[in-house]
Amino acid sequence: MKRFNKTFDWRFWILMPIFGILFPYVINLTKLTANFKIIVLLFIVNMIFSVIAGRFLRHTGAFWVLLLVWPIVFLISVWLHINSMFYGYYLALLYLILEVFAFTSGQEEELDIDKQIPVDGGFSEV
């Protein structure tokens, strides 16, 4: 239950709709060029948020299924026609990939490799 409570931190769940739906909507209301909107908002800001979300989920020990939430929130903005369908699906996939990389980074090595018991000859007595 403690793992479940740590995962549902309000900052994580409030920031996703802000970065996925509200921020693109507000940016679309401005007179900025489309290239600036795509590069700054969708590439730089949302990619950084994807990495932060993946690291947050790893830090809290969250279930890996929660990695799908941020791309789904972004897909909701595509379905609401806030972001273009032309590139929205690909960006949602890219955000998922970045989250998975951030979630799994640093897990390549065993931290307790020195404490392991060698089993070359097998266990004779336990």
Short mmCIF file of C-alpha atoms in Angstrom, two decimals:
data_model
loop_
_atom_site.label_atom_id
_atom_site.label_comp_id
_atom_site.label_asym_id
_atom_site.label_seq_id
_atom_site.Cartn_x
_atom_site.Cartn_y
_atom_site.Cartn_z
CA MET A 1 0.00 0.00 0.00
CA LYS A 2 2.93 2.33 0.68
CA ARG A 3 4.24 1.78 -2.84
CA PHE A 4 0.79 2.59 -4.19
CA ASN A 5 0.58 5.84 -2.17
CA LYS A 6 4.04 7.01 -3.23
CA THR A 7 3.11 6.56 -6.88
CA PHE A 8 0.05 8.78 -6.66
CA ASP A 9 1.95 11.95 -5.82
CA TRP A 10 -0.17 14.97 -6.73
CA ARG A 11 2.69 16.74 -8.54
CA PHE A 12 3.02 13.95 -11.07
CA TRP A 13 -0.69 13.66 -11.76
CA ILE A 14 -1.28 17.43 -11.99
CA LEU A 15 1.69 18.14 -14.26
CA MET A 16 0.69 15.58 -16.88
CA PRO A 17 -2.54 17.33 -17.98
CA ILE A 18 -0.78 20.69 -17.74
CA PHE A 19 2.05 19.67 -20.08
CA GLY A 20 -0.09 17.44 -22.28
CA ILE A 21 -3.29 19.44 -22.74
CA LEU A 22 -3.28 22.89 -21.13
CA PHE A 23 0.19 24.07 -22.17
CA PRO A 24 -0.30 23.15 -25.87
CA TYR A 25 -3.72 24.81 -25.85
CA VAL A 26 -2.32 28.05 -24.44
CA ILE A 27 0.62 28.00 -26.85
CA ASN A 28 -1.78 27.50 -29.80
CA LEU A 29 -3.62 30.69 -28.77
CA THR A 30 -0.45 32.76 -29.15
CA LYS A 31 0.84 34.22 -32.42
CA LEU A 32 4.04 32.17 -32.40
CA THR A 33 5.13 30.38 -35.56
CA ALA A 34 4.25 26.72 -35.96
CA ASN A 35 7.91 25.68 -36.12
CA PHE A 36 8.67 27.44 -32.83
CA LYS A 37 5.67 25.78 -31.17
CA ILE A 38 6.68 22.33 -32.37
CA ILE A 39 10.36 22.66 -31.54
CA VAL A 40 10.06 24.38 -28.16
CA LEU A 41 6.89 22.80 -26.81
CA LEU A 42 6.73 19.34 -28.28
CA PHE A 43 10.38 18.53 -28.59
CA ILE A 44 12.25 20.34 -25.84
CA VAL A 45 9.71 20.82 -23.02
CA ASN A 46 7.74 17.58 -23.40
CA MET A 47 10.84 15.45 -23.94
CA ILE A 48 12.36 16.84 -20.75
CA PHE A 49 9.08 16.14 -18.96
CA SER A 50 9.11 12.57 -20.33
CA VAL A 51 12.55 11.95 -18.88
CA ILE A 52 11.53 13.51 -15.56
CA ALA A 53 8.37 11.39 -15.45
CA GLY A 54 10.32 8.19 -16.12
CA ARG A 55 12.88 9.01 -13.44
CA PHE A 56 10.11 9.93 -10.98
CA LEU A 57 8.35 6.62 -11.55
CA ARG A 58 11.60 4.71 -11.08
CA HIS A 59 12.48 6.71 -7.96
CA THR A 60 9.12 6.01 -6.33
CA GLY A 61 9.20 2.33 -7.28
CA ALA A 62 6.07 2.65 -9.40
CA PHE A 63 4.52 -0.04 -11.52
CA TRP A 64 5.84 -0.06 -15.09
CA VAL A 65 2.27 0.22 -16.42
CA LEU A 66 2.19 3.85 -15.28
CA LEU A 67 4.69 4.64 -18.03
CA LEU A 68 1.74 4.55 -20.42
CA VAL A 69 -0.16 7.36 -18.66
CA TRP A 70 1.86 10.33 -19.98
CA PRO A 71 1.71 9.26 -23.66
CA ILE A 72 -2.03 8.60 -23.27
CA VAL A 73 -2.54 12.09 -21.83
CA PHE A 74 -0.68 13.49 -24.83
CA LEU A 75 -2.82 11.36 -27.17
CA ILE A 76 -5.92 12.89 -25.58
CA SER A 77 -4.67 16.30 -26.73
CA VAL A 78 -4.24 14.87 -30.22
CA TRP A 79 -7.78 13.47 -30.17
CA LEU A 80 -9.07 16.88 -28.96
CA HIS A 81 -7.29 18.46 -31.98
CA ILE A 82 -5.00 20.55 -29.79
CA ASN A 83 -1.96 18.92 -31.38
CA SER A 84 -1.77 17.76 -34.96
CA MET A 85 -2.54 14.14 -35.79
CA PHE A 86 0.19 14.30 -38.44
CA TYR A 87 2.94 14.10 -35.81
CA GLY A 88 1.04 13.56 -32.55
CA TYR A 89 1.02 9.78 -32.63
CA TYR A 90 4.74 9.63 -33.36
CA LEU A 91 5.52 12.06 -30.54
CA ALA A 92 3.44 10.02 -28.09
CA LEU A 93 5.50 6.96 -29.06
CA LEU A 94 8.70 8.99 -28.68
CA TYR A 95 7.63 10.16 -25.21
CA LEU A 96 6.96 6.55 -24.23
CA ILE A 97 10.40 5.49 -25.44
CA LEU A 98 12.07 8.31 -23.52
CA GLU A 99 10.15 7.37 -20.39
CA VAL A 100 11.18 3.74 -20.70
CA PHE A 101 14.84 4.74 -21.15
CA ALA A 102 14.68 7.01 -18.10
CA PHE A 103 12.82 4.35 -16.10
CA THR A 104 15.32 1.58 -16.86
CA SER A 105 18.58 3.55 -16.91
CA GLY A 106 21.05 2.55 -14.23
CA GLN A 107 19.59 -0.93 -13.86
CA GLU A 108 22.16 -2.66 -16.04
CA GLU A 109 24.48 -3.63 -13.20
CA GLU A 110 23.95 -5.64 -10.05
CA LEU A 111 24.62 -3.41 -7.06
CA ASP A 112 25.28 -6.32 -4.70
CA ILE A 113 27.60 -8.33 -6.95
CA ASP A 114 30.23 -8.60 -4.16
CA LYS A 115 27.72 -10.08 -1.71
CA GLN A 116 26.67 -12.95 -3.95
CA ILE A 117 27.69 -16.53 -3.20
CA PRO A 118 29.56 -18.32 -6.00
CA VAL A 119 27.85 -21.53 -7.09
CA ASP A 120 30.55 -23.08 -9.25
CA GLY A 121 30.45 -26.41 -7.45
CA GLY A 122 26.86 -26.02 -6.28
CA PHE A 123 25.61 -25.92 -2.74
CA SER A 124 26.60 -28.85 -0.58
CA GLU A 125 24.84 -27.64 2.54
CA VAL A 126 22.52 -24.77 3.08
#
